[in-house]
Each structure stands twice: as C-alpha cells, then as structure tokens.
Tab-separated table of C-alpha atoms and ligand atoms in Angstrom:
chain	number	residue	atom	x	y	z
T	14	UNK	CA	-4.088	67.731	-107.762
T	15	UNK	CA	-7.164	65.731	-106.686
T	16	UNK	CA	-9.793	65.308	-109.386
T	17	UNK	CA	-13.038	67.220	-108.929
T	18	UNK	CA	-16.316	65.440	-109.549
T	19	UNK	CA	-18.651	67.160	-107.077
T	20	UNK	CA	-18.808	70.800	-106.087
T	21	UNK	CA	-20.628	72.483	-103.235
T	22	UNK	CA	-22.100	75.929	-103.623
T	23	UNK	CA	-23.110	78.382	-100.921
T	24	UNK	CA	-24.047	82.022	-100.423
T	25	UNK	CA	-22.778	83.797	-97.356
T	26	UNK	CA	-22.998	87.198	-95.644
T	27	UNK	CA	-25.531	89.805	-96.760
T	28	UNK	CA	-27.733	88.659	-99.630
T	29	UNK	CA	-27.450	90.569	-102.900
T	30	UNK	CA	-29.707	90.648	-105.981
T	31	UNK	CA	-28.184	88.398	-108.613
T	32	UNK	CA	-26.997	85.734	-106.196
T	33	UNK	CA	-29.649	83.389	-107.597
T	34	UNK	CA	-28.419	84.029	-111.126
T	35	UNK	CA	-24.924	83.089	-109.900
T	36	UNK	CA	-26.151	79.910	-108.156
T	37	UNK	CA	-27.966	78.968	-111.348
T	38	UNK	CA	-24.925	79.610	-113.518
T	39	UNK	CA	-22.534	77.670	-111.276
T	40	UNK	CA	-24.975	74.760	-111.014
T	41	UNK	CA	-25.672	74.504	-114.716
T	42	UNK	CA	-22.049	75.037	-115.767
T	43	UNK	CA	-20.914	72.310	-113.368
T	44	UNK	CA	-23.554	69.885	-114.671
T	45	UNK	CA	-22.612	70.828	-118.253
T	46	UNK	CA	-19.053	69.912	-117.278
T	47	UNK	CA	-20.166	66.488	-116.020
T	48	UNK	CA	-19.918	67.294	-112.308
T	49	UNK	CA	-22.402	66.824	-109.507
T	50	UNK	CA	-23.624	69.782	-107.476
T	51	UNK	CA	-24.584	70.040	-103.817
T	52	UNK	CA	-26.469	73.100	-102.600
T	53	UNK	CA	-25.335	74.146	-99.137
T	54	UNK	CA	-28.010	76.109	-97.235
T	55	UNK	CA	-27.411	79.099	-94.934
T	56	UNK	CA	-23.800	79.607	-95.896
T	57	UNK	CA	-20.989	78.231	-93.754
T	58	UNK	CA	-23.527	77.651	-90.980
T	59	UNK	CA	-25.252	75.088	-93.185
T	60	UNK	CA	-21.940	73.424	-94.008
T	61	UNK	CA	-21.274	73.045	-90.279
T	62	UNK	CA	-24.804	71.736	-89.631
T	63	UNK	CA	-24.944	69.525	-92.716
T	64	UNK	CA	-27.799	71.371	-94.450
T	65	UNK	CA	-26.841	70.061	-97.853
T	66	UNK	CA	-29.016	68.895	-100.774
T	67	UNK	CA	-28.352	67.453	-104.201
T	68	UNK	CA	-28.849	70.110	-106.854
T	69	UNK	CA	-30.019	69.399	-110.393
T	70	UNK	CA	-30.528	71.713	-113.311
T	71	UNK	CA	-34.203	71.970	-112.268
T	72	UNK	CA	-33.232	73.069	-108.752
T	73	UNK	CA	-32.318	76.440	-110.201
T	74	UNK	CA	-35.169	76.786	-112.713
T	75	UNK	CA	-37.177	79.995	-112.489
T	76	UNK	CA	-34.670	81.680	-110.177
T	77	UNK	CA	-32.668	84.037	-112.400
T	78	UNK	CA	-35.194	86.842	-111.917
T	79	UNK	CA	-35.549	86.487	-108.155
T	80	UNK	CA	-33.853	88.669	-105.545
T	81	UNK	CA	-32.353	87.264	-102.343
T	82	UNK	CA	-30.802	83.819	-102.377
T	83	UNK	CA	-32.647	80.515	-102.710
T	84	UNK	CA	-29.804	78.916	-100.748
T	85	UNK	CA	-30.417	81.370	-97.888
T	86	UNK	CA	-27.494	82.994	-96.178
T	87	UNK	CA	-25.978	83.619	-92.778
T	88	UNK	CA	-23.034	85.237	-91.052
T	89	UNK	CA	-21.528	82.263	-89.215
T	90	UNK	CA	-19.658	82.915	-85.973
T	91	UNK	CA	-18.863	79.220	-85.567
T	92	UNK	CA	-17.031	79.152	-88.891
T	93	UNK	CA	-14.633	81.685	-87.425
T	94	UNK	CA	-13.390	78.989	-85.034
T	95	UNK	CA	-11.007	76.128	-85.839
T	96	UNK	CA	-13.553	73.647	-84.449
T	97	UNK	CA	-16.344	75.070	-86.624
T	98	UNK	CA	-14.221	74.822	-89.746
T	99	UNK	CA	-13.266	71.222	-88.839
T	100	UNK	CA	-16.981	70.298	-88.646
T	101	UNK	CA	-17.526	72.013	-91.997
T	102	UNK	CA	-14.651	70.048	-93.536
T	103	UNK	CA	-15.931	66.744	-92.127
T	104	UNK	CA	-19.377	67.386	-93.631
T	105	UNK	CA	-17.845	68.379	-96.921
T	106	UNK	CA	-15.997	65.066	-97.107
T	107	UNK	CA	-19.027	63.073	-95.886
T	108	UNK	CA	-21.052	64.584	-98.741
T	109	UNK	CA	-18.340	63.861	-101.299
T	110	UNK	CA	-17.754	67.550	-102.045
T	111	UNK	CA	-14.354	68.104	-103.685
T	112	UNK	CA	-14.446	71.879	-104.148
T	113	UNK	CA	-16.438	74.866	-102.942
T	114	UNK	CA	-17.852	77.872	-104.761
T	115	UNK	CA	-18.575	80.665	-102.306
T	116	UNK	CA	-20.703	83.635	-103.333
T	117	UNK	CA	-20.406	86.552	-100.939
T	118	UNK	CA	-18.577	89.647	-99.831
T	119	UNK	CA	-15.409	90.412	-97.973
T	120	UNK	CA	-16.055	88.325	-94.847
T	121	UNK	CA	-17.251	85.339	-96.861
T	122	UNK	CA	-14.168	85.284	-99.061
T	123	UNK	CA	-11.946	85.757	-96.011
T	124	UNK	CA	-13.633	82.652	-94.544
T	125	UNK	CA	-12.989	80.744	-97.775
T	126	UNK	CA	-9.345	81.747	-97.718
T	127	UNK	CA	-8.763	80.446	-94.171
T	128	UNK	CA	-10.741	77.265	-94.866
T	129	UNK	CA	-8.819	76.569	-98.072
T	130	UNK	CA	-5.475	77.018	-96.326
T	131	UNK	CA	-6.390	74.989	-93.260
T	132	UNK	CA	-7.896	72.000	-95.075
T	133	UNK	CA	-6.333	72.175	-98.523
T	134	UNK	CA	-9.753	72.517	-100.159
T	135	UNK	CA	-10.106	74.088	-103.622
T	136	UNK	CA	-12.259	77.198	-103.187
T	137	UNK	CA	-13.446	79.701	-105.740
T	138	UNK	CA	-15.113	82.957	-104.710
T	139	UNK	CA	-17.643	85.031	-106.600
T	140	UNK	CA	-18.034	88.676	-105.529
T	141	UNK	CA	-21.598	88.942	-104.235
T	142	UNK	CA	-22.380	92.097	-102.274
T	143	UNK	CA	-24.199	95.340	-102.878
T	144	UNK	CA	-21.194	97.213	-101.406
T	145	UNK	CA	-18.935	96.785	-104.480
T	146	UNK	CA	-15.915	96.759	-102.178
T	147	UNK	CA	-13.927	93.829	-103.551
T	148	UNK	CA	-10.628	94.744	-105.113
T	149	UNK	CA	-10.020	93.471	-108.638
T	150	UNK	CA	-13.675	93.303	-109.701
T	151	UNK	CA	-15.138	96.334	-111.449
T	152	UNK	CA	-18.577	95.480	-110.129
T	153	UNK	CA	-19.868	92.995	-107.579
T	154	UNK	CA	-23.064	91.002	-108.050
T	155	UNK	CA	-25.934	93.074	-106.626
T	156	UNK	CA	-24.262	96.458	-106.765
T	157	UNK	CA	-25.924	97.621	-109.974
T	158	UNK	CA	-29.384	96.592	-108.780
T	159	UNK	CA	-28.920	98.316	-105.410
T	160	UNK	CA	-27.668	101.433	-107.164
T	161	UNK	CA	-30.774	101.507	-109.348
T	162	UNK	CA	-33.010	100.953	-106.325
T	163	UNK	CA	-31.410	103.903	-104.540
T	164	UNK	CA	-31.780	106.139	-107.582
T	165	UNK	CA	-35.456	105.241	-107.903
T	166	UNK	CA	-36.007	106.108	-104.235
T	167	UNK	CA	-34.073	109.371	-104.435
T	168	UNK	CA	-36.076	110.442	-107.488
T	169	UNK	CA	-39.178	110.100	-105.324
T	170	UNK	CA	-37.637	111.934	-102.397
T	171	UNK	CA	-36.715	114.737	-104.785
T	172	UNK	CA	-40.404	115.373	-105.507
T	173	UNK	CA	-41.213	116.085	-101.892
T	174	UNK	CA	-37.892	117.865	-101.195
T	175	UNK	CA	-38.609	120.295	-104.018
T	176	UNK	CA	-42.203	120.848	-102.962
T	177	UNK	CA	-41.129	121.853	-99.442
T	178	UNK	CA	-37.771	123.500	-100.207
T	179	UNK	CA	-36.030	121.074	-97.878
T	180	UNK	CA	-32.607	119.536	-97.477
T	181	UNK	CA	-32.794	115.742	-97.367
T	182	UNK	CA	-30.014	113.590	-96.016
T	183	UNK	CA	-30.469	110.144	-97.537
T	184	UNK	CA	-28.449	107.392	-95.916
T	185	UNK	CA	-27.375	104.459	-98.054
T	186	UNK	CA	-25.553	101.195	-97.317
T	187	UNK	CA	-22.023	100.306	-98.323
T	188	UNK	CA	-20.432	99.378	-95.002
T	189	UNK	CA	-16.994	101.055	-95.248
T	190	UNK	CA	-17.220	101.829	-98.953
T	191	UNK	CA	-18.770	104.852	-100.638
T	192	UNK	CA	-19.485	103.412	-104.105
T	193	UNK	CA	-23.250	103.267	-103.600
T	194	UNK	CA	-23.306	106.797	-102.177
T	195	UNK	CA	-21.030	108.429	-104.745
T	196	UNK	CA	-22.549	106.857	-107.820
T	197	UNK	CA	-26.178	107.125	-106.695
T	198	UNK	CA	-25.510	110.809	-106.009
T	199	UNK	CA	-24.294	111.287	-109.571
T	200	UNK	CA	-27.146	109.261	-111.086
T	201	UNK	CA	-29.868	110.940	-109.030
T	202	UNK	CA	-28.472	114.431	-109.524
T	203	UNK	CA	-27.874	114.900	-105.796
T	204	UNK	CA	-26.106	118.003	-104.550
T	205	UNK	CA	-23.453	116.122	-102.557
T	206	UNK	CA	-22.245	112.745	-101.348
T	207	UNK	CA	-20.584	112.182	-98.016
T	208	UNK	CA	-18.395	109.099	-98.264
T	209	UNK	CA	-15.854	107.397	-95.995
T	210	UNK	CA	-13.121	107.473	-98.636
T	211	UNK	CA	-13.003	111.263	-98.476
T	212	UNK	CA	-10.562	111.231	-95.578
T	213	UNK	CA	-9.358	114.804	-95.717
T	214	UNK	CA	-9.688	117.008	-92.649
T	215	UNK	CA	-12.082	119.216	-94.561
T	216	UNK	CA	-15.570	119.017	-93.069
T	217	UNK	CA	-17.701	117.599	-95.899
T	218	UNK	CA	-20.872	119.194	-94.558
T	219	UNK	CA	-19.286	122.612	-94.112
T	220	UNK	CA	-17.922	122.328	-97.640
T	221	UNK	CA	-21.358	121.568	-99.024
T	222	UNK	CA	-22.989	124.463	-97.199
T	223	UNK	CA	-20.205	126.900	-98.057
T	224	UNK	CA	-20.415	126.013	-101.748
T	225	UNK	CA	-23.599	128.069	-101.517
T	226	UNK	CA	-25.878	125.309	-102.769
T	227	UNK	CA	-28.841	127.649	-102.372
T	228	UNK	CA	-27.630	130.082	-105.001
T	229	UNK	CA	-29.514	128.272	-107.724
T	230	UNK	CA	-31.678	125.769	-105.837
T	231	UNK	CA	-34.195	125.776	-103.050
T	232	UNK	CA	-33.961	122.117	-102.152
T	233	UNK	CA	-31.121	119.677	-102.008
T	234	UNK	CA	-30.318	116.065	-101.550
T	235	UNK	CA	-27.185	114.844	-99.849
T	236	UNK	CA	-26.426	111.131	-100.040
T	237	UNK	CA	-24.618	109.922	-96.933
T	238	UNK	CA	-22.772	106.629	-96.668
T	239	UNK	CA	-23.784	104.697	-93.586
T	240	UNK	CA	-21.162	105.065	-90.893
T	241	UNK	CA	-20.773	103.525	-87.478
T	242	UNK	CA	-18.168	106.163	-86.704
T	243	UNK	CA	-20.168	109.385	-86.960
T	244	UNK	CA	-23.759	108.178	-87.041
T	245	UNK	CA	-24.448	108.726	-90.742
T	246	UNK	CA	-27.300	110.890	-92.061
T	247	UNK	CA	-28.760	111.607	-88.609
T	248	UNK	CA	-25.479	113.159	-87.484
T	249	UNK	CA	-25.363	115.562	-90.440
T	250	UNK	CA	-29.052	116.461	-90.156
T	251	UNK	CA	-28.640	117.253	-86.467
T	252	UNK	CA	-25.643	119.401	-87.223
T	253	UNK	CA	-27.566	121.406	-89.807
T	254	UNK	CA	-30.410	121.829	-87.299
T	255	UNK	CA	-28.063	123.389	-84.764
T	256	UNK	CA	-25.485	125.106	-86.996
T	257	UNK	CA	-27.797	126.314	-89.795
T	258	UNK	CA	-31.277	126.531	-88.218
T	259	UNK	CA	-32.614	128.475	-91.192
T	260	UNK	CA	-32.779	125.233	-93.211
T	261	UNK	CA	-35.639	122.736	-93.051
T	262	UNK	CA	-34.055	119.292	-92.833
T	263	UNK	CA	-35.299	115.703	-93.136
T	264	UNK	CA	-33.606	112.298	-93.048
T	265	UNK	CA	-34.390	109.115	-94.965
T	266	UNK	CA	-32.524	105.917	-94.170
T	267	UNK	CA	-33.077	103.546	-97.055
T	268	UNK	CA	-31.941	100.463	-95.120
T	269	UNK	CA	-32.513	96.918	-96.289
T	270	UNK	CA	-34.805	97.780	-99.164
T	271	UNK	CA	-31.521	98.376	-100.995
T	272	UNK	CA	-30.789	94.663	-100.785
T	273	UNK	CA	-34.042	93.393	-102.247
T	274	UNK	CA	-35.774	93.291	-105.590
T	275	UNK	CA	-35.320	91.700	-108.974
T	276	UNK	CA	-31.722	91.789	-110.172
T	277	UNK	CA	-30.997	94.171	-113.039
T	278	UNK	CA	-30.054	92.775	-116.443
T	279	UNK	CA	-26.483	93.883	-115.725
T	280	UNK	CA	-26.323	91.848	-112.511
T	281	UNK	CA	-27.895	88.799	-114.140
T	282	UNK	CA	-25.364	88.864	-116.967
T	283	UNK	CA	-22.455	89.493	-114.601
T	284	UNK	CA	-23.551	86.645	-112.313
T	285	UNK	CA	-24.012	84.295	-115.280
T	286	UNK	CA	-20.557	85.072	-116.673
T	287	UNK	CA	-18.924	84.683	-113.265
T	288	UNK	CA	-20.720	81.411	-112.562
T	289	UNK	CA	-19.572	79.835	-115.820
T	290	UNK	CA	-16.049	81.208	-115.278
T	291	UNK	CA	-15.939	79.704	-111.779
T	292	UNK	CA	-16.343	76.194	-113.156
T	293	UNK	CA	-13.854	76.842	-115.954
T	294	UNK	CA	-11.383	78.110	-113.349
T	295	UNK	CA	-11.742	74.965	-111.236
T	296	UNK	CA	-11.353	72.876	-114.370
T	297	UNK	CA	-8.126	74.695	-115.220
T	298	UNK	CA	-6.779	73.979	-111.736
T	299	UNK	CA	-7.306	77.471	-110.322
T	300	UNK	CA	-7.629	77.534	-106.551
T	301	UNK	CA	-8.355	80.152	-103.936
T	302	UNK	CA	-9.154	82.973	-106.280
T	303	UNK	CA	-12.081	85.295	-106.656
T	304	UNK	CA	-13.425	85.525	-110.188
T	305	UNK	CA	-14.152	89.045	-111.309
T	306	UNK	CA	-14.827	91.050	-114.430
T	307	UNK	CA	-12.366	93.857	-115.019
T	308	UNK	CA	-12.440	95.961	-118.182
T	309	UNK	CA	-15.020	93.509	-119.483
T	310	UNK	CA	-12.650	90.539	-119.185
T	311	UNK	CA	-12.777	87.662	-116.707
T	312	UNK	CA	-9.955	87.915	-114.174
T	313	UNK	CA	-8.730	85.710	-111.340
T	314	UNK	CA	-7.914	87.671	-108.199
T	315	UNK	CA	-6.170	85.857	-105.315
T	316	UNK	CA	-8.324	85.975	-102.175
T	317	UNK	CA	-5.567	87.817	-100.330
T	318	UNK	CA	-5.736	90.709	-102.822
T	319	UNK	CA	-9.528	90.794	-103.223
T	320	UNK	CA	-10.182	91.162	-99.514
T	321	UNK	CA	-7.108	92.980	-98.243
T	322	UNK	CA	-6.498	95.707	-100.794
T	323	UNK	CA	-8.805	98.699	-100.507
T	324	UNK	CA	-10.684	99.349	-103.712
T	325	UNK	CA	-10.304	103.070	-104.342
T	326	UNK	CA	-13.034	105.410	-105.532
T	327	UNK	CA	-11.956	107.151	-108.685
T	328	UNK	CA	-11.318	110.842	-107.918
T	329	UNK	CA	-12.901	111.623	-111.273
T	330	UNK	CA	-16.286	110.557	-109.861
T	331	UNK	CA	-15.909	112.992	-106.981
T	332	UNK	CA	-15.073	115.727	-109.447
T	333	UNK	CA	-18.039	114.903	-111.690
T	334	UNK	CA	-20.456	115.310	-108.789
T	335	UNK	CA	-18.837	118.545	-107.654
T	336	UNK	CA	-18.943	120.053	-111.128
T	337	UNK	CA	-22.512	119.037	-111.840
T	338	UNK	CA	-24.018	119.987	-108.506
T	339	UNK	CA	-23.454	123.743	-108.825
O	426	F6P	O1	-22.511	94.017	-96.825
O	426	F6P	C1	-23.809	94.246	-97.249
O	426	F6P	C2	-24.541	95.118	-96.238
O	426	F6P	O2	-25.852	95.347	-96.746
O	426	F6P	C3	-23.856	96.422	-95.876
O	426	F6P	O3	-24.027	97.410	-96.847
O	426	F6P	C4	-24.504	96.725	-94.557
O	426	F6P	O4	-23.658	97.522	-93.765
O	426	F6P	C5	-24.687	95.363	-93.936
O	426	F6P	O5	-24.671	94.432	-95.001
O	426	F6P	C6	-25.949	95.193	-93.151
O	426	F6P	O6	-25.918	93.932	-92.575
O	426	F6P	P1	-27.175	93.228	-91.894
O	426	F6P	O7	-28.082	92.743	-92.984
O	426	F6P	O8	-26.586	92.118	-91.112
O	426	F6P	O9	-27.857	94.263	-91.053
C-alpha cells in the first residue's frame, strides 16, 4: 500500500453546518500526524479545475463556529463523466495528493466510491448533510443544527397559528428522507408529520383529519417532508382547502434557511470526532469507507453500504408522535 504523506480535503453537495468543524479537524489531525494538507475548493469541480491550496493549521483557525463551508461546495456534473474524473486524478497527482477526505452526502460519497475504484485512490468519506440519510451513521454532520433551526421556526409559527386558529403545513428539507420532518415534529409538538418513509396506502392527510385533531385544539401544525412526487406542503394545503373548506390553512416552506447558521455543539463535536477518526482510519490502512458514529462509537461503513442501504426511520418515533399529538 502506497505511503500517504499528503491528503486533499473537499466538501461536496449541499453545505451543512459543521462542515467547517470537520475541515478543521481533518486538517489539524493530519498535520498532527505529520502529513501535509491541500484544501480543494468547490468540491470535485475544484479538483477538476485545479482550485487547490496548501492548508496549514491557521487556515482553519476561527472556523469551528461558522456555518457553510470555507472550502465552498458544488454539485459537479463533470465529475460524473470518466473524462472529468481523469482530469481530477491528474490534478490530484500533480499536487502530490495521496488520499482524499470527502465531506458530503449520498451523491458525494457515491462519487468518491467510483473515483476510488477507477483510479485506485484511497478515499475516506465523512457524512455531511442535513438530511441524515446515510446508512450506518446515527447522525450526519449538520442534521442536529438543521433540526434545531426547524424547531425554532416552528415555535414561532405556533404563536401565529394559535392566535388565528389555523392549520399550518410547514415544509422541511430532507430530500427522500423524513428524519428532519419526523423528529422536528416531535420536538416542536406538531400534530402530525408527513414523511416519505410512510409508504402505506393510507392517506396521511385523511388520517390526520380523521383523528379528530380539533377535539382538543383549535390550531395545528403539520410538518411535511419536501417531495418532488406530490408537491409537498402546498399539495396538502390545497387538498384541505377543497376537501375541508371549514379550515383556515397556511403554508410555510422553510427552504434553505435550514442549511445555514452556527453549528450546534453536537454537530461540532461530531465533526471533530469524525475528522480525527478519518486520519486515524487512513493511517490504519482503511480505504473507501465512510466514518460514522453509531451507538457513540466510531464505525467504518463501506461506501457501498452507506449510500445504497436505506436508513430506516424507527417506527417508535412515528408512534411517539401519534401518541403525543392527541
Ligand atoms: O441534501 C441537502 C439538501 O438540502 C436537501 O435536503 C434538499 O433537497 C437539497 O439539498 C436542496 O438542494 P439545492 O441547495 O441544490 O437546492
């Protein structure tokens, strides 16, 4: 196995709070280990276009508390091509980079997997996405912060919903995963969550209405996972307007504000642990794995598992919301 003396680090896909804490941890752990670090800007796009700078310990000073990613990020179409990945590999070699640490979500780790196989490059992935949809990791970097942001917003929406006796449909991110919706609904005391994982034929809206939510409450909040398939919160609000015109309905789409802001202490600690573990993993000869924390222990999850296996939502969480929203 070729010796590693220089690593490259990049963030890719949607930014997530805590990515800077991860960049900092990887950089400092690598330097602690005697390695050099190259910061690759704008994800795989920057690797293809040679946007690479030497990183020192000072490069990551005063970043742990900042949202977004100081390395910037992108979703690279060119990296999906063989030619794009060849350019990326050539730049990697020209910059003396022996191994890559990729911080990102599903698509980013899938890119790392193909790249590693095609060019025999050691790659380590860190789960960085607000969606929390990577199998094998209890929590992804950014998820906790986004969850707290949503809860803060829903608390505010609750004030106006109660004052007007309205039903609010609040749409949250998560791509194809309902973790943000389900858990923010529990934490904000919402009356229901509509999530993609609930794949039964039962109409989730009809169920919510027929539970008689108005027996004890005049207002309600339903958290809806974004969905390309049915149109998300707008779809449900429009249905209530036509099927139950007696209710006063409003929609709030939280959008990209969920991705911003200072990372929570939880995300900073998670990112710091994962960053240090990434360098230890490379040192031990680990390749092509995502580092995660599961049951409070560091785990190595092969890329193929992390990105291909669906991470299930615990049925207990669905039950908790149902029981508590009477
Ligand atoms: O994967 C993170 C995420 O924020 C998803 O929750 C969301 O569907 C998507 O990215 C939005 O992507 P973009 O920033 O490209 O609009």
